[in-house]
Structure formats: structure tokens, C-alpha cells
């Protein structure tokens, strides 16, 4: 009996110790800050496989912006192409054909860079229109006889970026169609939306109705930070203007918001030193998927890599470096400048993308997320909002990593327009989600728009 009692007590003691140990493990696992948590190690053979599959990042040559895009374009058209040859997406294949016949060494070296980055093909698509349907098509085309004739034999241009794996399909005829006005004036809809949402806006009363990070807020005269209540990552911030109107902001207000992104990233990095890869997204108005009308950005700071598409570009840049020894971002900007797709502003460059994700995509790059970079972003956004009357836009930005020398990307932003603000139809479909992207706007026209905006608005920052 005594022996059995000793065994029972011994077993009970072991169970108690095991229970305490299990509790301590769980407590440490769930209470340890994210920045100091250790990832469970994988078997050595798995780690070897991952390294072989993904490849390690190298130290790349530093990003360099085009020196003078106007001189580069003038030189290109004079030296590499027949005189006065028009540059457009519609005749890009013809441009490449003539470019390939140049005997100039620099022209041929530049063509190698272009063909290393991009594949361009033009395909013909013919249709037959039944007589009853012809009248409807004529109406769609504004009864333009030349456009109607183009319907029967259409040129479809496919452009592929080998390294980002982006594939965009252009049909120039779609860009030539007359634009019908929306059923409801966009300005009227927008003003009503602002008026109706302001009284109950949480961001207008952010100190009472937004969450904070454990390291608290950052704030300046024009903007403030908050912690996203329903997070997508440990360091997920909301960075918002102090005004409710998401479109009519001054240069000072915009720069205040951009400066705040840098302040928040550095404060987050100080609190979580292992987090060092910053990215930002911005959607304007419900049409773009914004949950609040009040202008706000989402900021993310990741410890392992950039999020999503930003990391895909970075991986593509590593692949490009592996075969060329050159900086992917530098060459993409320089090729764009040579073709007349770019405009520079001190150290920053904006260029119309040859593989846009949606209409009007412009890429802005600079060696750092500095005033030059943010001012160029301002020029692009005002070109869309003021010059084109595009109320809806989406933007993604990434900044150089806060530490480390390997695979350093430039600061860059990608901006697209999202259609008519009052249109209930979605501007994204299974085409963009699962196959290629269809875009109706010629990038060469977009480039002219951005150049004009930069010229007219530079004085605001002098």
C-alpha cells in the first residue's frame, strides 16, 4: 500500500512538473515579442533545397537615374531610327525592326538591353460583322469611318517583361474610341461623398477612434499614424492626412504625409530592429477598394522580404544581374528614357510602363525615398487628378531596405488609374487576376502627360 502510494505521488509530481513546463513553453511562445521570436529550424537538406531554388541575393551596382532623358531620346531618334519615325505602342514592332538594322555600336548595345528586358510581338485579328451588328459598332466608334474599317483588321500588341513576368496586351483601337460621359457627373458624386462621410469619419477624430501601436503614434502638422485594427502583419500601419478630402491636397500636405511614412518606418525599425523591408500602398475612394474616404495609406515593415509583387521585382532584378551584371532598375529606366517614355526631376525619374498593370501606369524611381522622389510622385498624381480628371488611383511604393547591402532596390512607386468613380463595373477581372493584363492607354501618350505635369508644377518646390 505504501509502495503504491509512493508511486502515485511520484507520478502525480511528474505530471505537475510536465504541466508547468508545458505552460512555460506556451507562455514564452505567445508572449515573446515578434522581433525576438525564432523561426523553427528546418532539416538541413530542406534548407539546401530552398537556397538552390530561390538563390541568394548579391550586392548589385547602385541604381543610377538617366542623366538627361531629352538628350537621350533625341540621340536615339536621330542615330538609331529613320528620321521622324513616330514612337507609339502601335508601331513598336516596326521601331524595333528599324532599330535592329542600325550599324551604330551604341544603338545595338541598347537594343540588346531592350531585348533582354522585353519581348514585343504584334498579331493581327480579323473579324466578320453581321449587317445588323454593324450599326451598333459604328455608334460605339462615334460613326468614324476610319475607325470602323480598323475593326475588320486589328493589330494586337503583346509586351512581356522577362524578369518581372508581367504580360500586357494592347489593342490601339480601344484607345481611339470616343469616351462617353458617365451617367452622373464625377465631380458631383465626389462632393456628395465627401459631404456625407465627413461627419462620422473615424480618421477625422483619430485620437479617439483609431488604434495605436505599442510604440505609439507619429504625427506632424499634416498627417498622423495609427495601427490597423485588423492587421495583415505585425508592423502594419495606417498613415493618413489630417484633412478629409482625398484629392484636393496642397504640396505641403502631400509632402507631410510622405515624410510621415519615413518617420514611422524608422520608429518601427527602432522598436523591431529585425524589420527592415518597407512598402506602402494607397487606394483612393471606394471604386479602388478603399475602406474609408479619408485619405490614408497602408505601411508594412517586414523582417524577411518585401511583400508580394515588390519581392517579385526584386527577384527578377537578381535574375537580371546574374545574366548581365547590371542593375535591372537602372537599365529599365534608361531604356524607357531613350524611347521617350521618361521624365527626370533631379535624382528622380518617372516613366510610363511598357507592361502596365492597368491604365496610365507610371513608375517613379530614385536612389532614395527623398524629396526628389516624393515631388515626382506628386507631379504624377496631380497629372491624373487635375489634368485628366481621374478621381480614382491606386499606388504601391517600396523604399530601400533600412539595413543591409544585398539586393538594394531604389525607392520606387507604381501608380495606375482605376476608371470612372461612379462606374459600378469592376475594372479588374479574371484576365488581370489569372492571365495577362489588358490596357487601353498608349504608354507613349502617358509619358507626354507626365512630362507636361512636371514642367508646370516644378516651381511649387523651388
mmCIF file with all atom_site columns, N, CA, C and O in Angstrom, residues 268-316:
data_model
loop_
_atom_site.group_PDB
_atom_site.id
_atom_site.type_symbol
_atom_site.label_atom_id
_atom_site.label_alt_id
_atom_site.label_comp_id
_atom_site.label_asym_id
_atom_site.label_entity_id
_atom_site.label_seq_id
_atom_site.pdbx_PDB_ins_code
_atom_site.Cartn_x
_atom_site.Cartn_y
_atom_site.Cartn_z
_atom_site.occupancy
_atom_site.B_iso_or_equiv
_atom_site.pdbx_formal_charge
_atom_site.auth_seq_id
_atom_site.auth_comp_id
_atom_site.auth_asym_id
_atom_site.auth_atom_id
_atom_site.pdbx_PDB_model_num
ATOM 1   N N  . UNK A 1 268 ? 9.399   52.281 -36.233 1.00 0.00 ? 268 UNK A N  1
ATOM 2   C CA . UNK A 1 268 ? 9.065   50.854 -36.169 1.00 0.00 ? 268 UNK A CA 1
ATOM 3   C C  . UNK A 1 268 ? 10.332  50.009 -36.195 1.00 0.00 ? 268 UNK A C  1
ATOM 4   O O  . UNK A 1 268 ? 10.458  49.014 -35.461 1.00 0.00 ? 268 UNK A O  1
ATOM 5   N N  . UNK A 1 269 ? 11.293  50.403 -37.024 1.00 0.00 ? 269 UNK A N  1
ATOM 6   C CA . UNK A 1 269 ? 12.558  49.657 -37.107 1.00 0.00 ? 269 UNK A CA 1
ATOM 7   C C  . UNK A 1 269 ? 13.339  49.752 -35.800 1.00 0.00 ? 269 UNK A C  1
ATOM 8   O O  . UNK A 1 269 ? 13.981  48.782 -35.376 1.00 0.00 ? 269 UNK A O  1
ATOM 9   N N  . UNK A 1 270 ? 13.278  50.907 -35.146 1.00 0.00 ? 270 UNK A N  1
ATOM 10  C CA . UNK A 1 270 ? 13.968  51.068 -33.867 1.00 0.00 ? 270 UNK A CA 1
ATOM 11  C C  . UNK A 1 270 ? 13.361  50.150 -32.808 1.00 0.00 ? 270 UNK A C  1
ATOM 12  O O  . UNK A 1 270 ? 14.069  49.596 -31.967 1.00 0.00 ? 270 UNK A O  1
ATOM 13  N N  . UNK A 1 271 ? 12.037  49.986 -32.861 1.00 0.00 ? 271 UNK A N  1
ATOM 14  C CA . UNK A 1 271 ? 11.362  49.118 -31.887 1.00 0.00 ? 271 UNK A CA 1
ATOM 15  C C  . UNK A 1 271 ? 11.509  47.643 -32.247 1.00 0.00 ? 271 UNK A C  1
ATOM 16  O O  . UNK A 1 271 ? 11.528  46.781 -31.370 1.00 0.00 ? 271 UNK A O  1
ATOM 17  N N  . UNK A 1 272 ? 11.604  47.354 -33.541 1.00 0.00 ? 272 UNK A N  1
ATOM 18  C CA . UNK A 1 272 ? 11.746  45.972 -34.022 1.00 0.00 ? 272 UNK A CA 1
ATOM 19  C C  . UNK A 1 272 ? 12.918  45.939 -35.006 1.00 0.00 ? 272 UNK A C  1
ATOM 20  O O  . UNK A 1 272 ? 12.724  46.005 -36.229 1.00 0.00 ? 272 UNK A O  1
ATOM 21  N N  . UNK A 1 273 ? 14.154  45.871 -34.517 1.00 0.00 ? 273 UNK A N  1
ATOM 22  C CA . UNK A 1 273 ? 15.336  46.033 -35.372 1.00 0.00 ? 273 UNK A CA 1
ATOM 23  C C  . UNK A 1 273 ? 15.442  45.034 -36.516 1.00 0.00 ? 273 UNK A C  1
ATOM 24  O O  . UNK A 1 273 ? 16.076  45.333 -37.536 1.00 0.00 ? 273 UNK A O  1
ATOM 25  N N  . UNK A 1 274 ? 14.841  43.868 -36.398 1.00 0.00 ? 274 UNK A N  1
ATOM 26  C CA . UNK A 1 274 ? 14.947  42.882 -37.476 1.00 0.00 ? 274 UNK A CA 1
ATOM 27  C C  . UNK A 1 274 ? 14.044  43.226 -38.658 1.00 0.00 ? 274 UNK A C  1
ATOM 28  O O  . UNK A 1 274 ? 14.222  42.699 -39.757 1.00 0.00 ? 274 UNK A O  1
ATOM 29  N N  . UNK A 1 275 ? 13.068  44.112 -38.458 1.00 0.00 ? 275 UNK A N  1
ATOM 30  C CA . UNK A 1 275 ? 12.157  44.509 -39.545 1.00 0.00 ? 275 UNK A CA 1
ATOM 31  C C  . UNK A 1 275 ? 12.824  45.605 -40.363 1.00 0.00 ? 275 UNK A C  1
ATOM 32  O O  . UNK A 1 275 ? 13.181  46.652 -39.825 1.00 0.00 ? 275 UNK A O  1
ATOM 33  N N  . UNK A 1 276 ? 12.994  45.382 -41.683 1.00 0.00 ? 276 UNK A N  1
ATOM 34  C CA . UNK A 1 276 ? 13.780  46.342 -42.462 1.00 0.00 ? 276 UNK A CA 1
ATOM 35  C C  . UNK A 1 276 ? 13.327  46.535 -43.906 1.00 0.00 ? 276 UNK A C  1
ATOM 36  O O  . UNK A 1 276 ? 13.907  47.313 -44.635 1.00 0.00 ? 276 UNK A O  1
ATOM 37  N N  . UNK A 1 277 ? 12.250  45.856 -44.350 1.00 0.00 ? 277 UNK A N  1
ATOM 38  C CA . UNK A 1 277 ? 11.811  45.969 -45.737 1.00 0.00 ? 277 UNK A CA 1
ATOM 39  C C  . UNK A 1 277 ? 10.490  46.747 -45.802 1.00 0.00 ? 277 UNK A C  1
ATOM 40  O O  . UNK A 1 277 ? 9.420   46.207 -45.524 1.00 0.00 ? 277 UNK A O  1
ATOM 41  N N  . UNK A 1 278 ? 10.540  48.050 -46.178 1.00 0.00 ? 278 UNK A N  1
ATOM 42  C CA . UNK A 1 278 ? 9.342   48.902 -46.132 1.00 0.00 ? 278 UNK A CA 1
ATOM 43  C C  . UNK A 1 278 ? 8.582   48.963 -47.459 1.00 0.00 ? 278 UNK A C  1
ATOM 44  O O  . UNK A 1 278 ? 9.171   49.081 -48.538 1.00 0.00 ? 278 UNK A O  1
ATOM 45  N N  . UNK A 1 279 ? 7.269   48.895 -47.359 1.00 0.00 ? 279 UNK A N  1
ATOM 46  C CA . UNK A 1 279 ? 6.413   49.082 -48.535 1.00 0.00 ? 279 UNK A CA 1
ATOM 47  C C  . UNK A 1 279 ? 5.139   49.805 -48.125 1.00 0.00 ? 279 UNK A C  1
ATOM 48  O O  . UNK A 1 279 ? 4.735   49.767 -46.958 1.00 0.00 ? 279 UNK A O  1
ATOM 49  N N  . UNK A 1 280 ? 4.518   50.472 -49.105 1.00 0.00 ? 280 UNK A N  1
ATOM 50  C CA . UNK A 1 280 ? 3.344   51.315 -48.856 1.00 0.00 ? 280 UNK A CA 1
ATOM 51  C C  . UNK A 1 280 ? 2.344   51.101 -49.982 1.00 0.00 ? 280 UNK A C  1
ATOM 52  O O  . UNK A 1 280 ? 2.737   50.930 -51.143 1.00 0.00 ? 280 UNK A O  1
ATOM 53  N N  . UNK A 1 281 ? 1.054   51.095 -49.656 1.00 0.00 ? 281 UNK A N  1
ATOM 54  C CA . UNK A 1 281 ? 0.008   51.061 -50.676 1.00 0.00 ? 281 UNK A CA 1
ATOM 55  C C  . UNK A 1 281 ? -1.004  52.169 -50.403 1.00 0.00 ? 281 UNK A C  1
ATOM 56  O O  . UNK A 1 281 ? -1.209  52.561 -49.258 1.00 0.00 ? 281 UNK A O  1
ATOM 57  N N  . UNK A 1 282 ? -1.627  52.652 -51.494 1.00 0.00 ? 282 UNK A N  1
ATOM 58  C CA . UNK A 1 282 ? -2.601  53.741 -51.363 1.00 0.00 ? 282 UNK A CA 1
ATOM 59  C C  . UNK A 1 282 ? -3.695  53.544 -52.403 1.00 0.00 ? 282 UNK A C  1
ATOM 60  O O  . UNK A 1 282 ? -3.425  53.555 -53.596 1.00 0.00 ? 282 UNK A O  1
ATOM 61  N N  . UNK A 1 283 ? -4.928  53.360 -51.946 1.00 0.00 ? 283 UNK A N  1
ATOM 62  C CA . UNK A 1 283 ? -6.111  53.314 -52.809 1.00 0.00 ? 283 UNK A CA 1
ATOM 63  C C  . UNK A 1 283 ? -6.996  54.503 -52.471 1.00 0.00 ? 283 UNK A C  1
ATOM 64  O O  . UNK A 1 283 ? -7.208  54.812 -51.295 1.00 0.00 ? 283 UNK A O  1
ATOM 65  N N  . UNK A 1 284 ? -7.519  55.157 -53.497 1.00 0.00 ? 284 UNK A N  1
ATOM 66  C CA . UNK A 1 284 ? -8.349  56.345 -53.280 1.00 0.00 ? 284 UNK A CA 1
ATOM 67  C C  . UNK A 1 284 ? -9.790  56.067 -53.705 1.00 0.00 ? 284 UNK A C  1
ATOM 68  O O  . UNK A 1 284 ? -10.040 55.662 -54.851 1.00 0.00 ? 284 UNK A O  1
ATOM 69  N N  . UNK A 1 285 ? -10.715 56.235 -52.771 1.00 0.00 ? 285 UNK A N  1
ATOM 70  C CA . UNK A 1 285 ? -12.163 56.120 -52.975 1.00 0.00 ? 285 UNK A CA 1
ATOM 71  C C  . UNK A 1 285 ? -12.629 54.659 -53.095 1.00 0.00 ? 285 UNK A C  1
ATOM 72  O O  . UNK A 1 285 ? -11.841 53.764 -53.413 1.00 0.00 ? 285 UNK A O  1
ATOM 73  N N  . UNK A 1 286 ? -13.913 54.416 -52.809 1.00 0.00 ? 286 UNK A N  1
ATOM 74  C CA . UNK A 1 286 ? -14.447 53.048 -52.815 1.00 0.00 ? 286 UNK A CA 1
ATOM 75  C C  . UNK A 1 286 ? -14.243 52.303 -54.127 1.00 0.00 ? 286 UNK A C  1
ATOM 76  O O  . UNK A 1 286 ? -14.087 51.080 -54.135 1.00 0.00 ? 286 UNK A O  1
ATOM 77  N N  . UNK A 1 287 ? -14.269 53.016 -55.250 1.00 0.00 ? 287 UNK A N  1
ATOM 78  C CA . UNK A 1 287 ? -14.065 52.366 -56.542 1.00 0.00 ? 287 UNK A CA 1
ATOM 79  C C  . UNK A 1 287 ? -12.754 51.582 -56.571 1.00 0.00 ? 287 UNK A C  1
ATOM 80  O O  . UNK A 1 287 ? -12.645 50.552 -57.221 1.00 0.00 ? 287 UNK A O  1
ATOM 81  N N  . UNK A 1 288 ? -11.746 52.069 -55.852 1.00 0.00 ? 288 UNK A N  1
ATOM 82  C CA . UNK A 1 288 ? -10.429 51.408 -55.811 1.00 0.00 ? 288 UNK A CA 1
ATOM 83  C C  . UNK A 1 288 ? -10.329 50.376 -54.696 1.00 0.00 ? 288 UNK A C  1
ATOM 84  O O  . UNK A 1 288 ? -9.289  49.739 -54.547 1.00 0.00 ? 288 UNK A O  1
ATOM 85  N N  . UNK A 1 289 ? -11.374 50.266 -53.891 1.00 0.00 ? 289 UNK A N  1
ATOM 86  C CA . UNK A 1 289 ? -11.336 49.318 -52.780 1.00 0.00 ? 289 UNK A CA 1
ATOM 87  C C  . UNK A 1 289 ? -10.986 49.952 -51.447 1.00 0.00 ? 289 UNK A C  1
ATOM 88  O O  . UNK A 1 289 ? -10.779 49.240 -50.459 1.00 0.00 ? 289 UNK A O  1
ATOM 89  N N  . UNK A 1 290 ? -10.902 51.293 -51.381 1.00 0.00 ? 290 UNK A N  1
ATOM 90  C CA . UNK A 1 290 ? -10.586 51.959 -50.121 1.00 0.00 ? 290 UNK A CA 1
ATOM 91  C C  . UNK A 1 290 ? -11.746 51.796 -49.144 1.00 0.00 ? 290 UNK A C  1
ATOM 92  O O  . UNK A 1 290 ? -12.902 52.044 -49.499 1.00 0.00 ? 290 UNK A O  1
ATOM 93  N N  . UNK A 1 291 ? -11.448 51.403 -47.910 1.00 0.00 ? 291 UNK A N  1
ATOM 94  C CA . UNK A 1 291 ? -12.499 51.197 -46.911 1.00 0.00 ? 291 UNK A CA 1
ATOM 95  C C  . UNK A 1 291 ? -12.975 52.507 -46.309 1.00 0.00 ? 291 UNK A C  1
ATOM 96  O O  . UNK A 1 291 ? -14.056 52.562 -45.726 1.00 0.00 ? 291 UNK A O  1
ATOM 97  N N  . UNK A 1 292 ? -12.164 53.565 -46.413 1.00 0.00 ? 292 UNK A N  1
ATOM 98  C CA . UNK A 1 292 ? -12.513 54.878 -45.883 1.00 0.00 ? 292 UNK A CA 1
ATOM 99  C C  . UNK A 1 292 ? -12.275 55.920 -46.968 1.00 0.00 ? 292 UNK A C  1
ATOM 100 O O  . UNK A 1 292 ? -11.294 55.841 -47.716 1.00 0.00 ? 292 UNK A O  1
ATOM 101 N N  . UNK A 1 293 ? -13.144 56.926 -47.034 1.00 0.00 ? 293 UNK A N  1
ATOM 102 C CA . UNK A 1 293 ? -12.953 58.018 -47.989 1.00 0.00 ? 293 UNK A CA 1
ATOM 103 C C  . UNK A 1 293 ? -11.761 58.877 -47.575 1.00 0.00 ? 293 UNK A C  1
ATOM 104 O O  . UNK A 1 293 ? -11.003 59.360 -48.422 1.00 0.00 ? 293 UNK A O  1
ATOM 105 N N  . UNK A 1 294 ? -11.579 59.081 -46.277 1.00 0.00 ? 294 UNK A N  1
ATOM 106 C CA . UNK A 1 294 ? -10.473 59.867 -45.749 1.00 0.00 ? 294 UNK A CA 1
ATOM 107 C C  . UNK A 1 294 ? -9.150  59.342 -46.324 1.00 0.00 ? 294 UNK A C  1
ATOM 108 O O  . UNK A 1 294 ? -8.895  58.141 -46.302 1.00 0.00 ? 294 UNK A O  1
ATOM 109 N N  . UNK A 1 295 ? -8.262  60.212 -46.834 1.00 0.00 ? 295 UNK A N  1
ATOM 110 C CA . UNK A 1 295 ? -7.033  59.743 -47.485 1.00 0.00 ? 295 UNK A CA 1
ATOM 111 C C  . UNK A 1 295 ? -6.082  59.051 -46.515 1.00 0.00 ? 295 UNK A C  1
ATOM 112 O O  . UNK A 1 295 ? -5.646  59.655 -45.524 1.00 0.00 ? 295 UNK A O  1
ATOM 113 N N  . UNK A 1 296 ? -5.777  57.792 -46.791 1.00 0.00 ? 296 UNK A N  1
ATOM 114 C CA . UNK A 1 296 ? -4.906  57.030 -45.898 1.00 0.00 ? 296 UNK A CA 1
ATOM 115 C C  . UNK A 1 296 ? -4.107  55.993 -46.680 1.00 0.00 ? 296 UNK A C  1
ATOM 116 O O  . UNK A 1 296 ? -4.584  55.425 -47.651 1.00 0.00 ? 296 UNK A O  1
ATOM 117 N N  . UNK A 1 297 ? -2.900  55.769 -46.238 1.00 0.00 ? 297 UNK A N  1
ATOM 118 C CA . UNK A 1 297 ? -2.012  54.764 -46.812 1.00 0.00 ? 297 UNK A CA 1
ATOM 119 C C  . UNK A 1 297 ? -1.873  53.606 -45.832 1.00 0.00 ? 297 UNK A C  1
ATOM 120 O O  . UNK A 1 297 ? -2.122  53.760 -44.633 1.00 0.00 ? 297 UNK A O  1
ATOM 121 N N  . UNK A 1 298 ? -1.469  52.455 -46.347 1.00 0.00 ? 298 UNK A N  1
ATOM 122 C CA . UNK A 1 298 ? -1.092  51.320 -45.506 1.00 0.00 ? 298 UNK A CA 1
ATOM 123 C C  . UNK A 1 298 ? 0.420   51.132 -45.623 1.00 0.00 ? 298 UNK A C  1
ATOM 124 O O  . UNK A 1 298 ? 0.953   51.072 -46.738 1.00 0.00 ? 298 UNK A O  1
ATOM 125 N N  . UNK A 1 299 ? 1.091   51.046 -44.489 1.00 0.00 ? 299 UNK A N  1
ATOM 126 C CA . UNK A 1 299 ? 2.526   50.809 -44.479 1.00 0.00 ? 299 UNK A CA 1
ATOM 127 C C  . UNK A 1 299 ? 2.849   49.467 -43.857 1.00 0.00 ? 299 UNK A C  1
ATOM 128 O O  . UNK A 1 299 ? 2.215   49.055 -42.869 1.00 0.00 ? 299 UNK A O  1
ATOM 129 N N  . UNK A 1 300 ? 3.837   48.769 -44.421 1.00 0.00 ? 300 UNK A N  1
ATOM 130 C CA . UNK A 1 300 ? 4.256   47.452 -43.930 1.00 0.00 ? 300 UNK A CA 1
ATOM 131 C C  . UNK A 1 300 ? 5.773   47.434 -43.785 1.00 0.00 ? 300 UNK A C  1
ATOM 132 O O  . UNK A 1 300 ? 6.495   47.928 -44.661 1.00 0.00 ? 300 UNK A O  1
ATOM 133 N N  . UNK A 1 301 ? 6.254   46.865 -42.691 1.00 0.00 ? 301 UNK A N  1
ATOM 134 C CA . UNK A 1 301 ? 7.691   46.699 -42.492 1.00 0.00 ? 301 UNK A CA 1
ATOM 135 C C  . UNK A 1 301 ? 7.949   45.243 -42.132 1.00 0.00 ? 301 UNK A C  1
ATOM 136 O O  . UNK A 1 301 ? 7.545   44.776 -41.066 1.00 0.00 ? 301 UNK A O  1
ATOM 137 N N  . UNK A 1 302 ? 8.620   44.528 -43.026 1.00 0.00 ? 302 UNK A N  1
ATOM 138 C CA . UNK A 1 302 ? 8.764   43.078 -42.907 1.00 0.00 ? 302 UNK A CA 1
ATOM 139 C C  . UNK A 1 302 ? 10.206  42.705 -42.537 1.00 0.00 ? 302 UNK A C  1
ATOM 140 O O  . UNK A 1 302 ? 11.145  43.358 -42.997 1.00 0.00 ? 302 UNK A O  1
ATOM 141 N N  . UNK A 1 303 ? 10.402  41.637 -41.761 1.00 0.00 ? 303 UNK A N  1
ATOM 142 C CA . UNK A 1 303 ? 11.763  41.249 -41.369 1.00 0.00 ? 303 UNK A CA 1
ATOM 143 C C  . UNK A 1 303 ? 12.478  40.361 -42.385 1.00 0.00 ? 303 UNK A C  1
ATOM 144 O O  . UNK A 1 303 ? 13.707  40.215 -42.316 1.00 0.00 ? 303 UNK A O  1
ATOM 145 N N  . UNK A 1 304 ? 11.734  39.749 -43.333 1.00 0.00 ? 304 UNK A N  1
ATOM 146 C CA . UNK A 1 304 ? 12.343  38.729 -44.183 1.00 0.00 ? 304 UNK A CA 1
ATOM 147 C C  . UNK A 1 304 ? 12.475  39.154 -45.641 1.00 0.00 ? 304 UNK A C  1
ATOM 148 O O  . UNK A 1 304 ? 13.465  38.825 -46.303 1.00 0.00 ? 304 UNK A O  1
ATOM 149 N N  . UNK A 1 305 ? 11.467  39.861 -46.155 1.00 0.00 ? 305 UNK A N  1
ATOM 150 C CA . UNK A 1 305 ? 11.465  40.220 -47.573 1.00 0.00 ? 305 UNK A CA 1
ATOM 151 C C  . UNK A 1 305 ? 10.376  41.266 -47.792 1.00 0.00 ? 305 UNK A C  1
ATOM 152 O O  . UNK A 1 305 ? 9.563   41.520 -46.899 1.00 0.00 ? 305 UNK A O  1
ATOM 153 N N  . UNK A 1 306 ? 10.380  41.855 -48.983 1.00 0.00 ? 306 UNK A N  1
ATOM 154 C CA . UNK A 1 306 ? 9.283   42.753 -49.346 1.00 0.00 ? 306 UNK A CA 1
ATOM 155 C C  . UNK A 1 306 ? 8.015   41.937 -49.599 1.00 0.00 ? 306 UNK A C  1
ATOM 156 O O  . UNK A 1 306 ? 8.087   40.742 -49.919 1.00 0.00 ? 306 UNK A O  1
ATOM 157 N N  . UNK A 1 307 ? 6.895   42.576 -49.509 1.00 0.00 ? 307 UNK A N  1
ATOM 158 C CA . UNK A 1 307 ? 5.634   41.881 -49.729 1.00 0.00 ? 307 UNK A CA 1
ATOM 159 C C  . UNK A 1 307 ? 5.362   41.711 -51.227 1.00 0.00 ? 307 UNK A C  1
ATOM 160 O O  . UNK A 1 307 ? 5.544   42.628 -52.025 1.00 0.00 ? 307 UNK A O  1
ATOM 161 N N  . UNK A 1 308 ? 4.930   40.505 -51.591 1.00 0.00 ? 308 UNK A N  1
ATOM 162 C CA . UNK A 1 308 ? 4.305   40.244 -52.880 1.00 0.00 ? 308 UNK A CA 1
ATOM 163 C C  . UNK A 1 308 ? 5.060   40.666 -54.111 1.00 0.00 ? 308 UNK A C  1
ATOM 164 O O  . UNK A 1 308 ? 6.181   40.232 -54.389 1.00 0.00 ? 308 UNK A O  1
ATOM 165 N N  . UNK A 1 309 ? 4.434   41.549 -54.890 1.00 0.00 ? 309 UNK A N  1
ATOM 166 C CA . UNK A 1 309 ? 4.950   41.946 -56.199 1.00 0.00 ? 309 UNK A CA 1
ATOM 167 C C  . UNK A 1 309 ? 6.274   42.689 -56.070 1.00 0.00 ? 309 UNK A C  1
ATOM 168 O O  . UNK A 1 309 ? 7.134   42.585 -56.946 1.00 0.00 ? 309 UNK A O  1
ATOM 169 N N  . UNK A 1 310 ? 6.462   43.433 -54.984 1.00 0.00 ? 310 UNK A N  1
ATOM 170 C CA . UNK A 1 310 ? 7.736   44.129 -54.785 1.00 0.00 ? 310 UNK A CA 1
ATOM 171 C C  . UNK A 1 310 ? 8.872   43.117 -54.730 1.00 0.00 ? 310 UNK A C  1
ATOM 172 O O  . UNK A 1 310 ? 9.927   43.291 -55.344 1.00 0.00 ? 310 UNK A O  1
ATOM 173 N N  . UNK A 1 311 ? 8.656   42.030 -54.014 1.00 0.00 ? 311 UNK A N  1
ATOM 174 C CA . UNK A 1 311 ? 9.680   40.983 -53.935 1.00 0.00 ? 311 UNK A CA 1
ATOM 175 C C  . UNK A 1 311 ? 9.847   40.268 -55.271 1.00 0.00 ? 311 UNK A C  1
ATOM 176 O O  . UNK A 1 311 ? 10.953  39.844 -55.626 1.00 0.00 ? 311 UNK A O  1
ATOM 177 N N  . UNK A 1 312 ? 8.775   40.152 -56.042 1.00 0.00 ? 312 UNK A N  1
ATOM 178 C CA . UNK A 1 312 ? 8.883   39.541 -57.381 1.00 0.00 ? 312 UNK A CA 1
ATOM 179 C C  . UNK A 1 312 ? 9.786   40.387 -58.278 1.00 0.00 ? 312 UNK A C  1
ATOM 180 O O  . UNK A 1 312 ? 10.609  39.844 -59.025 1.00 0.00 ? 312 UNK A O  1
ATOM 181 N N  . UNK A 1 313 ? 9.641   41.704 -58.204 1.00 0.00 ? 313 UNK A N  1
ATOM 182 C CA . UNK A 1 313 ? 10.542  42.582 -58.971 1.00 0.00 ? 313 UNK A CA 1
ATOM 183 C C  . UNK A 1 313 ? 11.983  42.426 -58.478 1.00 0.00 ? 313 UNK A C  1
ATOM 184 O O  . UNK A 1 313 ? 12.918  42.398 -59.259 1.00 0.00 ? 313 UNK A O  1
ATOM 185 N N  . UNK A 1 314 ? 12.143  42.343 -57.160 1.00 0.00 ? 314 UNK A N  1
ATOM 186 C CA . UNK A 1 314 ? 13.491  42.205 -56.592 1.00 0.00 ? 314 UNK A CA 1
ATOM 187 C C  . UNK A 1 314 ? 14.129  40.896 -57.034 1.00 0.00 ? 314 UNK A C  1
ATOM 188 O O  . UNK A 1 314 ? 15.311  40.847 -57.385 1.00 0.00 ? 314 UNK A O  1
ATOM 189 N N  . UNK A 1 315 ? 13.354  39.823 -57.051 1.00 0.00 ? 315 UNK A N  1
ATOM 190 C CA . UNK A 1 315 ? 13.876  38.536 -57.518 1.00 0.00 ? 315 UNK A CA 1
ATOM 191 C C  . UNK A 1 315 ? 14.203  38.618 -59.012 1.00 0.00 ? 315 UNK A C  1
ATOM 192 O O  . UNK A 1 315 ? 15.211  38.087 -59.470 1.00 0.00 ? 315 UNK A O  1
ATOM 193 N N  . UNK A 1 316 ? 13.352  39.290 -59.782 1.00 0.00 ? 316 UNK A N  1
ATOM 194 C CA . UNK A 1 316 ? 13.636  39.497 -61.193 1.00 0.00 ? 316 UNK A CA 1
ATOM 195 C C  . UNK A 1 316 ? 14.914  40.292 -61.393 1.00 0.00 ? 316 UNK A C  1
ATOM 196 O O  . UNK A 1 316 ? 15.698  40.020 -62.317 1.00 0.00 ? 316 UNK A O  1
#
